[in-house]
Amino acid sequence: MSVLLTQTEGALPVIAHWGPRIHASDHDLVEYAGTGARTGMNVLSDVPYEAGILPEHSHGWGGLPGIRVHRGGSAWSPRLDVVSVAVDGETLAEGGGVQRESALVIIDANDEWAGIRVTLEIDLSDSGLLGTRVTLRNDGDNREHLDVVGVDPALRVPNDAREILDFSGRWGTEKIPQRHPVVFGSHTRESRRGRTGLDATTVIAIGTPGFDAGAGRVWLCHVGIGGNHQHAVERSDGYLAFRGGELLLPGEVRLASGESYVSPWVYGSFGVGLDAAAARYHGFLRERSRSSRRPRPVTLNVWEAVYFDQDFDTLSELATRAASLGVERYVLDDGWFLGRADDTAGLGDWIPDPVAWPDGLAPLAEHVRSLGMEFGLWVEPEMINEDSDLARAHPDWILQARPELPPRFRNQQVLDLTNPEAFAHILRVLDGLVTDHSVTYLKWDHNRDLIDAGHPATGASAVHDQTLAVYDLIDQLRQLHPELEIESCASGGGRVDLGILERTDRVHTSDNHDPLDRSRMLRWTGLLVPPEMLGSHVASAVSSVTGRTSDLHTRCAIAFLGHFGIEWDIRELNDAEAVILSQWISSYQEHRQLISTGRVVNDGDFDPDAPTLRGVVAADCSEAIYTIVTPPLSPDSRRRIRLPGLLAEARYRIESGRPGSLGPSWLSPLAGPVSRSRLRRRRAVLLREPSPGGGSGPADIPPGPGARIEACPHRRLTAEQGFC
């Protein structure tokens, strides 16, 4: 892929091309820029304005301005002049052109009259992910404060991208897809929850009509912040772009002279098909995340096993059973701290409850480590119960926009981490917990929207400052404990974004572990997050959220292509179930390197009668793992499945079924062992015209004069052949 930026006549840069790779010389690119779209206009000109990455109202733009500011009602229509353009730190001369495989472009611009200076960063990562952010500085000398209303860069896409895919949801039902056409005007998705949100779209895909996992040109866009934010698609006269940024509440950002506001990164990825576009986000996170440093440990979380009913004997028995199954990390969830018999009390008092833990957590932590497992702990540092010692001692540490407290949600309020004393207290407590108990993993929860969240002393909006304070808290804690891993949990999948994922190692995909629902959530959350960072647990046979019953193999198979774990009272296991679960754990440990490094592929997303497929394919295409889910109702009794991502010129052996047993005898030959008395040896010859070369996709014809398929008891097949 290529991104072509053009800039001329002091105007801000324009995205002239973002899509398939361009092969051209520097001179050709400059010539193209000079004969292409107009990138700016003289103040006195009547030539229509071509919007850049920060569209300007002062040049005639009638849509959303890229920068919205004012000084007490004046200086609200900035007109920026580019001062310099630098590529990877080297100034680019006017009339010059340069090509890079990846690059950081920095544009400095100002409006001397308005006293505004802007630094625009445009970054193309090694994985091909396009990102941009804006630093806005008040350069006025002893003038009024500069009020920042919003900063929303525009990533322009071609006009033939006429279809949108975005998402909604609620607790336990995250990532519900919805498709609709691009219309004139703006399609905007806002989150005012102070976290990404269970109903947040997370990403917006804009593509050519009919795009799916493997076909159609797609631009997949995301705003990298977990606070209030907006995603939008804007279409006007000959113009189509993704717009996004932080959604600032009134008065949240007021800049004194010399102060700056830094917007979140706004990201975009191009690919042919959703899988190719998603792969750039996966590569970006894998370059940065510590999840890539070592194999993902199989995790047991005790929440659905005991809930708030905790004691040493019960929890140590769970640990012993977990270790016998092959579990490598043990996480003590909500209920361990002072007064926490239910969710009405205790948040903020992060010391072990003396009733449940008369000897503290040390005996359990030592027992867990003696079994060869890591010890992890649940915390919710951003929240506070009114019924807590901390709230009684510091009622002024609770965010509130009015004299009375905001409405409770899950019986809790939000701790004001913008208060230096409150921040220091929580950092000190977390540091002590990690140090005293050799904690290697924190499940960091966030169960309440930031509603009516104001600074207690003034009532001024506090979501922006609170978001940055949380990032700072995590950053400082990880500086103190460089090997500490953190999971982002927010009532399940309520905080999934690159702002938090730059600081954490995985997300809790959902509180709903029902495998059929999880299959959908893993697929769509996976547009942004690679599988090894998707918490994916095996829970009880009867789902605690849906009440639906699923067999153990189904639950394990769905959880397999993620960060595998257990959230279940495994003391209930009979001997046969223990063997099955242990085999699945062993199989995950055998294949987790492939899951953590492979390319994710999908199929069957938008056909309700078709099976859905999710898989990972090795970088060299030498092996792959797929999970296939058949629809609950379909007029087809059989359906041919294609395995995407394989090499057309290669031959593969398919092994299908369950660890330790390839499945019941009534399954098709490819799903289990088959008696020779029931299956005759078959051969097939494919005749076709010679091909000039091989391909690399499921629709490609393999090279050579023909292809032979053998089937008994395993079947070798070429990549373009499906199976039933």
XYZ file of C-alpha atoms in Angstrom:
724
model
C 0.000 0.000 0.000
C 1.007 3.616 -0.389
C 0.064 6.954 1.097
C 0.794 10.003 -1.043
C 0.836 13.366 0.739
C 0.965 16.597 -1.235
C 1.553 20.083 0.161
C 1.815 23.375 -1.654
C 1.510 27.157 -1.284
C 1.768 27.122 2.502
C -1.377 25.005 2.832
C -1.774 22.009 5.075
C -1.097 18.621 3.439
C -3.676 16.659 1.495
C -3.921 12.876 1.229
C -3.802 12.568 -2.558
C -3.708 8.756 -2.517
C -4.209 6.109 0.169
C -4.592 2.632 -1.177
C -2.780 0.147 -3.462
C 0.956 0.606 -3.791
C 2.255 3.281 -6.176
C 5.396 2.534 -8.190
C 6.824 5.860 -9.308
C 9.930 8.015 -9.110
C 10.193 11.057 -6.834
C 9.965 13.276 -9.919
C 6.797 11.525 -11.102
C 5.208 12.029 -7.693
C 5.983 15.748 -7.707
C 4.566 16.037 -11.230
C 1.452 14.179 -10.109
C 1.032 16.511 -7.154
C 1.375 19.541 -9.389
C -1.332 18.399 -11.815
C -3.709 16.843 -9.340
C -6.284 18.242 -6.969
C -5.996 21.807 -5.648
C -4.516 21.717 -2.152
C -5.292 25.253 -1.073
C -6.370 28.642 -2.311
C -5.367 32.230 -2.058
C -7.525 34.225 0.319
C -8.922 36.248 -2.595
C -9.426 33.268 -4.891
C -12.829 31.905 -5.864
C -11.403 28.445 -6.621
C -13.062 25.723 -4.510
C -11.042 24.642 -1.488
C -9.581 21.125 -1.350
C -9.704 20.026 2.294
C -6.505 18.735 3.850
C -5.904 16.638 6.936
C -7.117 19.570 9.050
C -9.925 21.182 7.007
C -10.192 24.940 7.587
C -13.395 26.951 7.763
C -11.438 30.123 6.925
C -10.693 28.727 3.442
C -14.313 27.974 2.666
C -14.724 24.488 4.131
C -18.390 23.909 4.978
C -17.967 20.699 6.939
C -16.474 20.091 10.371
C -13.304 22.189 10.831
C -10.255 20.178 11.818
C -9.437 22.646 14.616
C -12.180 24.348 16.630
C -10.914 26.956 19.095
C -11.750 30.446 20.346
C -10.599 33.193 22.707
C -13.662 34.275 24.584
C -15.631 34.062 21.348
C -13.002 35.555 18.986
C -10.155 33.992 16.955
C -12.513 31.113 16.205
C -11.618 30.716 12.503
C -7.878 29.990 12.311
C -6.001 30.207 9.006
C -2.804 28.204 9.211
C 0.359 28.740 7.159
C 2.836 25.887 6.900
C 6.271 26.903 8.206
C 8.189 23.667 7.604
C 7.836 20.051 6.495
C 10.202 17.385 7.825
C 10.430 13.703 6.892
C 12.159 11.512 9.488
C 13.798 14.613 10.953
C 15.069 16.050 7.646
C 13.521 19.231 6.265
C 11.901 18.749 2.876
C 12.542 21.577 0.413
C 9.725 23.130 -1.591
C 9.315 21.394 -4.920
C 10.968 18.258 -3.588
C 9.656 14.748 -3.203
C 10.708 11.737 -1.185
C 9.630 8.127 -0.791
C 9.939 6.016 2.368
C 8.907 2.478 3.288
C 7.793 3.913 6.627
C 8.159 7.463 7.838
C 7.222 10.158 10.309
C 6.213 13.411 8.615
C 6.017 16.512 10.814
C 4.378 19.711 9.590
C 4.691 22.929 11.590
C 2.146 25.659 10.911
C 0.907 28.775 12.635
C -1.614 31.586 12.607
C 0.255 34.616 13.915
C -2.876 36.761 14.152
C -4.763 34.195 16.239
C -1.651 33.262 18.246
C -1.923 29.563 17.417
C 0.828 27.098 16.547
C 0.101 23.599 15.236
C 2.365 20.598 14.863
C 0.822 17.882 12.704
C 2.396 14.425 12.852
C 1.685 11.841 10.163
C 3.204 8.428 10.769
C 3.304 5.324 8.610
C 4.394 2.375 10.754
C 6.393 -0.619 9.605
C 3.146 -2.618 9.515
C 1.559 -0.024 7.197
C -0.699 1.571 9.796
C -1.337 5.254 9.105
C -1.591 7.507 12.156
C -1.915 11.221 12.742
C -2.119 13.500 15.757
C -2.052 17.232 16.424
C -0.264 19.351 19.010
C -2.002 22.695 19.412
C -0.157 25.448 21.317
C -1.330 28.823 22.544
C 1.361 31.156 21.208
C -0.454 34.296 22.253
C 1.519 36.645 24.496
C -0.400 37.399 27.700
C -3.673 37.164 25.835
C -6.859 35.416 26.854
C -6.930 31.674 27.335
C -7.352 29.620 24.193
C -10.420 27.395 24.578
C -10.118 24.156 22.615
C -13.496 22.866 21.443
C -12.201 19.972 19.349
C -9.458 18.647 17.086
C -10.554 16.104 14.469
C -8.106 15.180 11.686
C -9.484 13.872 8.390
C -8.149 10.727 6.715
C -9.476 11.004 3.180
C -10.514 7.850 1.319
C -11.546 7.336 -2.331
C -15.131 8.129 -3.278
C -15.894 4.583 -4.410
C -15.829 3.446 -0.783
C -19.600 3.571 -0.417
C -20.356 1.184 2.442
C -19.810 1.426 6.224
C -19.403 -1.332 8.792
C -19.559 -0.277 12.418
C -20.656 -1.798 15.729
C -22.835 -1.367 18.758
C -23.650 -3.485 21.807
C -24.326 -3.573 25.524
C -23.110 -5.463 28.577
C -22.595 -9.133 27.731
C -23.409 -8.462 24.059
C -20.505 -6.453 22.715
C -19.613 -5.934 19.055
C -22.902 -6.263 17.177
C -22.137 -5.421 13.508
C -24.246 -3.127 11.360
C -23.749 -2.304 7.676
C -25.189 0.664 5.844
C -24.410 2.892 2.867
C -22.306 6.025 3.022
C -24.684 8.987 2.791
C -24.108 12.676 2.230
C -23.387 14.482 5.467
C -21.855 12.908 8.550
C -22.346 9.511 10.123
C -21.092 10.041 13.668
C -20.628 7.652 16.576
C -19.935 9.355 19.905
C -19.002 7.979 23.303
C -19.555 10.202 26.341
C -18.970 7.445 28.892
C -15.417 8.327 29.900
C -14.296 4.935 28.614
C -14.486 3.401 25.173
C -17.916 1.958 26.010
C -19.726 -1.357 25.691
C -21.772 0.194 22.892
C -18.782 1.835 21.201
C -18.019 1.090 17.583
C -14.242 0.858 18.386
C -13.476 0.820 14.653
C -15.290 1.991 11.537
C -14.692 0.220 8.237
C -15.340 2.115 4.997
C -15.099 0.067 1.834
C -16.184 -0.678 -1.681
C -19.674 -2.219 -1.802
C -19.811 -5.838 -0.684
C -16.418 -5.879 1.052
C -15.842 -8.773 3.425
C -12.994 -10.597 5.149
C -11.015 -11.261 2.001
C -12.392 -9.044 -0.758
C -13.041 -5.403 -1.519
C -10.896 -2.389 -0.742
C -11.323 -1.438 2.915
C -10.167 1.452 5.115
C -10.368 0.496 8.804
C -10.195 3.488 11.162
C -9.866 3.986 14.919
C -9.410 6.764 17.512
C -6.747 5.750 20.029
C -8.175 7.009 23.326
C -10.279 5.433 26.064
C -11.984 8.628 27.218
C -14.774 10.510 25.450
C -14.298 10.331 21.699
C -16.023 10.311 18.345
C -15.715 8.352 15.115
C -17.307 9.804 11.987
C -17.548 9.358 8.224
C -18.048 12.636 6.370
C -19.154 12.925 2.754
C -19.673 16.147 0.831
C -19.167 17.362 -2.735
C -16.546 14.965 -4.116
C -15.064 14.424 -0.667
C -15.094 11.378 1.626
C -13.081 11.018 4.825
C -12.905 9.397 8.197
C -12.973 11.982 10.991
C -12.117 11.254 14.610
C -10.816 12.695 17.817
C -11.348 13.263 21.510
C -14.800 14.544 22.411
C -14.078 17.460 24.735
C -16.680 18.583 27.249
C -17.242 22.337 27.825
C -14.211 24.034 29.333
C -12.092 20.873 29.589
C -9.109 22.282 27.681
C -8.259 25.956 28.292
C -4.699 26.791 27.306
C -2.760 29.611 28.936
C 0.040 31.225 26.957
C 2.695 28.592 26.128
C 0.473 25.626 27.027
C -0.367 22.848 24.554
C -3.062 20.287 23.878
C -2.039 16.975 22.290
C -4.810 15.119 20.494
C -5.051 11.321 20.541
C -3.647 9.410 17.603
C -6.186 8.785 14.858
C -5.394 5.608 12.946
C -6.288 4.160 9.582
C -5.429 0.943 7.794
C -5.918 0.004 4.149
C -6.284 -3.526 2.883
C -7.972 -5.704 0.324
C -10.492 -7.270 2.664
C -11.043 -6.718 6.381
C -8.413 -9.308 7.314
C -5.649 -7.459 5.471
C -6.652 -4.145 7.048
C -6.848 -5.699 10.530
C -3.420 -7.301 10.092
C -1.791 -3.852 10.141
C -3.248 -3.143 13.598
C -2.099 -6.568 14.756
C 1.411 -5.891 13.488
C 1.433 -2.474 15.151
C 0.466 -3.938 18.544
C 2.805 -6.906 18.221
C 5.707 -4.515 17.662
C 4.930 -2.749 20.942
C 3.195 -5.146 23.309
C 4.925 -7.296 25.874
C 2.414 -9.997 24.982
C 4.821 -10.833 22.169
C 7.807 -11.318 24.467
C 6.920 -14.743 25.847
C 4.297 -17.474 25.412
C 0.895 -16.509 26.760
C 0.366 -18.371 30.056
C -2.841 -20.389 30.426
C -4.848 -18.424 33.008
C -7.403 -19.393 35.652
C -9.608 -16.555 36.915
C -11.648 -17.497 39.995
C -14.569 -15.039 39.601
C -17.238 -17.411 38.292
C -15.976 -20.160 40.589
C -16.494 -18.363 43.919
C -17.678 -14.787 43.261
C -17.431 -12.929 46.625
C -17.349 -16.112 48.730
C -13.627 -16.333 49.412
C -11.458 -18.183 51.898
C -8.038 -19.776 51.867
C -9.197 -23.426 51.827
C -11.485 -22.951 48.815
C -9.042 -20.846 46.830
C -6.051 -23.067 47.562
C -8.038 -26.130 46.467
C -8.828 -24.361 43.188
C -5.134 -23.584 42.765
C -4.109 -27.187 43.311
C -6.674 -28.423 40.805
C -5.659 -25.780 38.283
C -1.997 -26.730 38.450
C -2.870 -30.394 37.868
C -4.598 -29.404 34.606
C -1.623 -27.409 33.320
C -2.716 -23.875 34.280
C 0.197 -21.423 34.458
C -1.345 -18.259 35.937
C -3.833 -17.966 38.816
C -5.866 -14.766 39.280
C -7.718 -13.875 42.498
C -10.683 -11.771 41.433
C -13.028 -9.296 43.172
C -13.828 -9.951 46.851
C -10.413 -10.175 48.542
C -10.195 -6.672 50.086
C -11.607 -4.916 53.142
C -15.387 -5.163 53.629
C -15.969 -6.712 50.205
C -18.755 -9.196 50.965
C -20.679 -7.830 47.956
C -20.361 -4.924 45.515
C -21.763 -2.257 47.859
C -18.589 -1.646 49.877
C -14.818 -1.736 49.963
C -13.611 -0.157 46.706
C -10.698 2.064 47.646
C -9.638 0.012 50.687
C -7.036 -2.142 48.996
C -5.960 -4.290 51.937
C -6.906 -7.970 52.435
C -10.156 -8.422 54.332
C -9.309 -9.787 57.807
C -12.499 -11.884 57.937
C -11.909 -13.717 54.651
C -8.110 -13.601 54.922
C -7.042 -13.559 58.609
C -3.447 -14.287 57.577
C -3.545 -11.990 54.535
C -2.995 -13.041 50.924
C 0.590 -14.212 51.417
C -0.291 -17.872 52.190
C -2.392 -18.175 49.014
C 0.202 -16.386 46.879
C 2.942 -18.669 48.219
C 0.812 -21.771 47.623
C 0.126 -20.693 44.021
C 3.809 -20.106 43.317
C 4.777 -23.415 44.975
C 2.611 -25.134 42.350
C 4.595 -23.455 39.563
C 1.971 -20.830 38.678
C 2.124 -17.043 38.594
C -0.073 -15.076 41.000
C -2.423 -12.366 39.711
C -4.874 -10.019 41.400
C -8.064 -8.113 40.498
C -8.171 -4.370 41.206
C -10.380 -1.445 40.244
C -8.134 1.507 41.140
C -10.195 4.225 39.445
C -13.304 3.559 41.525
C -14.505 4.008 45.098
C -17.504 2.871 47.142
C -19.160 5.456 49.347
C -19.128 2.702 51.989
C -15.351 2.570 52.374
C -12.795 3.931 54.786
C -11.189 5.904 51.950
C -14.454 7.661 51.036
C -15.169 8.473 54.679
C -11.674 9.919 55.122
C -11.599 11.782 51.787
C -15.085 12.585 50.463
C -13.393 15.331 48.424
C -11.651 12.633 46.352
C -14.855 11.728 44.473
C -15.553 13.252 41.050
C -18.765 15.299 40.998
C -20.100 18.082 38.793
C -22.752 19.280 41.260
C -22.997 19.710 45.036
C -24.533 16.232 45.306
C -22.788 13.057 44.159
C -23.482 11.597 40.715
C -25.851 8.635 40.379
C -24.308 5.357 41.542
C -23.583 2.588 39.101
C -22.790 -0.809 40.583
C -22.905 1.068 43.902
C -19.732 2.984 43.116
C -18.316 6.401 42.280
C -15.174 7.555 40.457
C -12.017 8.399 42.376
C -10.478 11.731 41.391
C -7.061 10.697 40.088
C -6.433 14.270 38.933
C -5.974 15.069 42.639
C -2.224 14.620 43.301
C -2.829 13.223 46.791
C -5.370 10.664 45.595
C -3.085 9.705 42.689
C -0.084 9.221 44.977
C -2.148 7.161 47.424
C -3.393 4.716 44.778
C 0.043 4.398 43.165
C 1.563 3.643 46.566
C -1.107 1.023 47.340
C -0.736 -0.719 43.962
C 3.049 -0.703 44.255
C 2.762 -2.280 47.695
C 0.382 -5.022 46.542
C 2.584 -5.978 43.609
C 5.752 -5.916 45.719
C 4.419 -7.650 48.843
C 2.753 -10.534 47.007
C 5.058 -10.843 43.969
C 2.075 -10.126 41.721
C 2.917 -10.597 38.046
C -0.519 -9.749 36.617
C -3.283 -7.265 37.406
C -6.814 -7.608 36.099
C -7.571 -3.863 36.002
C -11.326 -3.346 35.968
C -13.465 -0.255 35.255
C -17.135 -0.918 35.994
C -18.638 2.564 35.866
C -19.182 5.178 33.180
C -17.834 8.647 33.980
C -21.225 10.339 34.231
C -21.463 13.769 35.904
C -17.695 13.573 36.420
C -16.416 16.978 37.495
C -13.536 18.291 39.556
C -14.926 18.326 43.127
C -13.672 21.832 43.975
C -15.065 23.560 40.880
C -17.488 21.186 39.188
C -15.603 21.695 35.901
C -15.570 18.786 33.446
C -12.883 16.274 34.401
C -13.038 13.384 31.898
C -10.091 14.623 29.799
C -7.837 15.108 32.830
C -9.000 11.837 34.413
C -8.172 9.890 31.242
C -4.634 11.282 31.137
C -4.228 10.650 34.882
C -5.150 6.971 34.439
C -2.595 6.635 31.643
C 0.015 8.269 33.870
C -0.875 5.938 36.756
C -0.395 2.833 34.620
C 2.805 4.216 33.104
C 4.336 4.954 36.520
C 3.304 1.579 37.930
C 4.908 -0.221 35.005
C 8.075 1.819 35.426
C 8.229 0.525 38.993
C 7.467 -3.034 37.837
C 8.680 -3.480 34.247
C 7.583 -7.137 34.013
C 4.077 -6.594 35.397
C 1.332 -7.553 32.932
C -2.060 -5.808 32.998
C -5.414 -6.789 31.545
C -7.851 -4.039 30.581
C -11.316 -5.013 31.780
C -14.284 -2.641 31.848
C -17.517 -4.493 32.617
C -16.099 -6.863 30.035
C -15.110 -5.265 26.717
C -15.895 -1.667 27.673
C -12.379 -0.261 27.257
C -10.822 -1.649 24.084
C -8.752 0.974 22.286
C -5.151 1.707 21.369
C -4.862 4.327 24.124
C -5.195 1.645 26.802
C -3.585 -1.136 24.744
C -0.339 0.818 24.487
C -0.137 0.315 28.274
C -1.730 -3.100 28.821
C -1.159 -6.623 27.619
C -4.613 -7.941 26.835
C -8.323 -7.109 27.062
C -11.234 -8.892 28.705
C -13.315 -9.471 25.595
C -16.629 -9.752 27.459
C -18.192 -10.869 30.737
C -20.219 -13.259 28.571
C -18.394 -16.566 28.092
C -21.171 -18.266 26.125
C -19.129 -19.762 23.259
C -21.578 -18.889 20.468
C -21.742 -15.248 21.546
C -17.994 -15.197 22.176
C -17.341 -16.414 18.646
C -18.864 -13.183 17.312
C -17.150 -10.959 19.881
C -13.718 -12.472 19.282
C -14.131 -12.057 15.542
C -15.085 -8.369 15.606
C -12.907 -7.267 18.523
C -10.166 -8.956 16.517
C -10.395 -6.265 13.840
C -8.280 -4.191 16.225
C -6.733 -6.677 18.662
C -4.569 -9.702 17.748
C -5.704 -13.061 19.174
C -2.996 -13.364 21.831
C -4.301 -10.164 23.444
C -7.944 -11.313 23.507
C -8.838 -12.870 26.857
C -10.660 -16.062 25.906
C -11.860 -18.311 28.732
C -13.670 -21.614 29.128
C -16.564 -21.197 31.571
C -19.233 -23.502 32.994
C -21.468 -25.651 30.775
C -24.457 -23.408 31.503
C -23.592 -19.794 30.682
C -24.057 -17.447 33.625
C -25.173 -14.709 31.192
C -27.321 -16.460 28.564
C -28.357 -19.659 30.354
C -27.438 -21.639 27.218
C -25.774 -25.030 27.652
C -22.684 -25.942 25.614
C -20.479 -29.001 25.726
C -16.885 -28.775 26.878
C -15.341 -29.317 23.445
C -17.356 -26.434 21.995
C -16.343 -24.096 24.805
C -12.682 -25.009 24.431
C -12.708 -24.797 20.622
C -14.092 -21.237 20.641
C -11.651 -20.100 23.345
C -8.681 -21.705 21.600
C -7.829 -18.897 19.153
C -7.199 -16.278 21.819
C -5.363 -15.976 25.116
C -6.709 -19.242 26.490
C -7.931 -19.526 30.049
C -10.569 -20.857 32.450
C -13.291 -19.084 34.436
C -15.137 -21.977 36.057
C -15.320 -23.911 39.321
C -13.014 -26.715 38.203
C -13.579 -28.554 41.487
C -16.778 -29.792 39.803
C -14.896 -31.591 37.032
C -15.305 -35.341 36.809
C -12.364 -37.450 35.707
C -13.388 -37.528 32.038
C -13.870 -33.738 31.905
C -10.528 -33.195 33.607
C -8.806 -35.275 30.946
C -10.532 -33.378 28.125
C -9.731 -29.951 29.569
C -6.133 -30.953 30.258
C -5.775 -32.106 26.632
C -7.117 -28.804 25.328
C -4.697 -26.905 27.585
C -1.806 -29.030 26.357
C -2.849 -28.488 22.750
C -3.044 -24.718 23.297
C 0.442 -24.714 24.804
C 1.671 -26.617 21.754
C 0.124 -24.149 19.287
C 0.190 -20.806 21.133
C 3.269 -19.594 19.292
C 1.371 -19.890 16.020
C -1.671 -18.171 17.556
C 0.536 -15.319 18.809
C 2.357 -14.749 15.539
C 0.046 -15.965 12.794
C -2.043 -13.970 10.362
C -5.740 -13.953 11.229
C -8.202 -15.030 8.517
C -11.997 -15.170 8.493
C -14.878 -16.180 6.263
C -18.671 -16.348 6.285
C -19.246 -13.121 8.204
C -22.301 -11.833 6.383
C -24.091 -14.981 5.177
C -26.511 -16.131 7.898
C -26.806 -19.566 6.285
C -23.063 -20.150 6.012
C -20.650 -21.483 8.614
C -18.313 -18.840 10.001
C -14.604 -19.502 9.988
C -11.842 -17.909 12.063
C -8.244 -19.006 11.795
C -4.566 -18.152 12.111
C -2.049 -18.930 9.393
C 1.703 -19.102 9.940
C 3.776 -16.335 8.370
C 5.284 -18.822 5.917
C 1.889 -20.474 5.345
C 3.325 -23.810 6.455
C 0.509 -24.468 8.927
C -2.791 -23.027 10.070
C -5.511 -23.529 12.674
C -9.192 -22.861 12.001
C -12.331 -22.790 14.105
C -15.547 -23.361 12.159
C -18.973 -22.616 13.637
C -22.064 -23.818 11.805
C -25.203 -21.663 11.997
C -27.949 -22.789 14.376
C -30.482 -22.835 11.516
C -29.674 -23.264 7.840
C -31.378 -24.782 4.802
C -28.063 -26.446 3.917
C -27.392 -29.856 5.398
C -23.880 -29.678 3.933
C -21.778 -26.671 2.992
C -18.400 -26.502 1.307
C -15.797 -24.668 3.416
C -12.787 -22.847 2.008
C -9.675 -22.462 4.134
C -8.319 -18.952 3.387
C -4.690 -17.971 3.633
C -3.046 -21.150 2.340
C -0.609 -21.364 -0.541
C -2.106 -22.485 -3.812
C 1.052 -24.354 -4.793
C 1.307 -26.286 -1.520
C -0.378 -29.464 -0.264
C -1.747 -29.657 3.270
C -2.826 -32.437 5.594
C -6.067 -31.666 7.434
C -6.461 -32.867 11.003
C -9.869 -32.108 12.394
C -11.666 -32.699 15.653
C -10.653 -32.727 19.306
C -7.330 -33.101 21.108
C -6.862 -36.786 21.912
C -9.758 -37.854 19.697
C -10.551 -36.758 16.185
C -14.267 -36.880 16.817
C -17.263 -39.176 16.561
C -17.452 -41.687 13.725
C -20.553 -40.125 12.193
C -18.694 -36.933 11.207
C -17.513 -36.499 7.634
C -14.189 -38.119 6.619
C -12.342 -34.863 7.244
C -13.701 -34.432 10.756
C -12.702 -37.765 12.223
C -11.283 -41.253 11.718
C -13.027 -43.250 9.029
C -13.159 -46.993 8.591
C -11.830 -48.246 5.249
C -14.966 -50.318 4.976
C -17.018 -47.107 4.907
C -14.860 -45.042 2.575
C -13.471 -46.040 -0.754
C -10.205 -44.565 -1.855
C -10.955 -41.672 -4.179
C -8.949 -39.804 -6.731
C -9.720 -36.656 -8.665
C -7.915 -34.967 -11.521
C -8.302 -31.264 -12.218
C -7.790 -30.370 -15.890
C -7.124 -26.803 -16.886
C -4.956 -24.628 -19.087
C -1.376 -24.115 -17.864
C -0.967 -21.173 -15.510
C 1.903 -18.696 -15.760
C 2.488 -18.929 -12.024
C 1.107 -19.820 -8.630
C -1.130 -17.768 -6.448
C -1.568 -17.383 -2.728
C -5.264 -17.438 -1.983
C -8.187 -19.783 -1.762
C -9.455 -18.826 -5.215
C -6.129 -19.430 -6.989
C -5.544 -22.411 -9.286
C -2.432 -24.359 -8.278
C 0.446 -24.531 -10.772
C 1.203 -27.632 -12.792
C -0.872 -29.855 -15.107
C -3.334 -30.998 -12.453
C -4.022 -31.737 -8.825
C -4.727 -35.016 -7.097
C -6.755 -35.296 -3.916
C -6.518 -38.353 -1.682
C -8.891 -39.017 1.200
C -8.429 -41.904 3.623
C -8.137 -41.617 6.523
C -6.679 -38.105 6.185
C -7.063 -35.980 3.106
C -4.478 -33.881 1.370
C -5.923 -31.046 -0.624
C -4.813 -27.991 -2.491
C -5.757 -24.583 -1.227
C -8.479 -23.823 -3.747
C -10.398 -26.966 -2.821
C -12.930 -26.712 -0.051
C -14.235 -29.528 2.072
C -17.664 -30.451 3.405
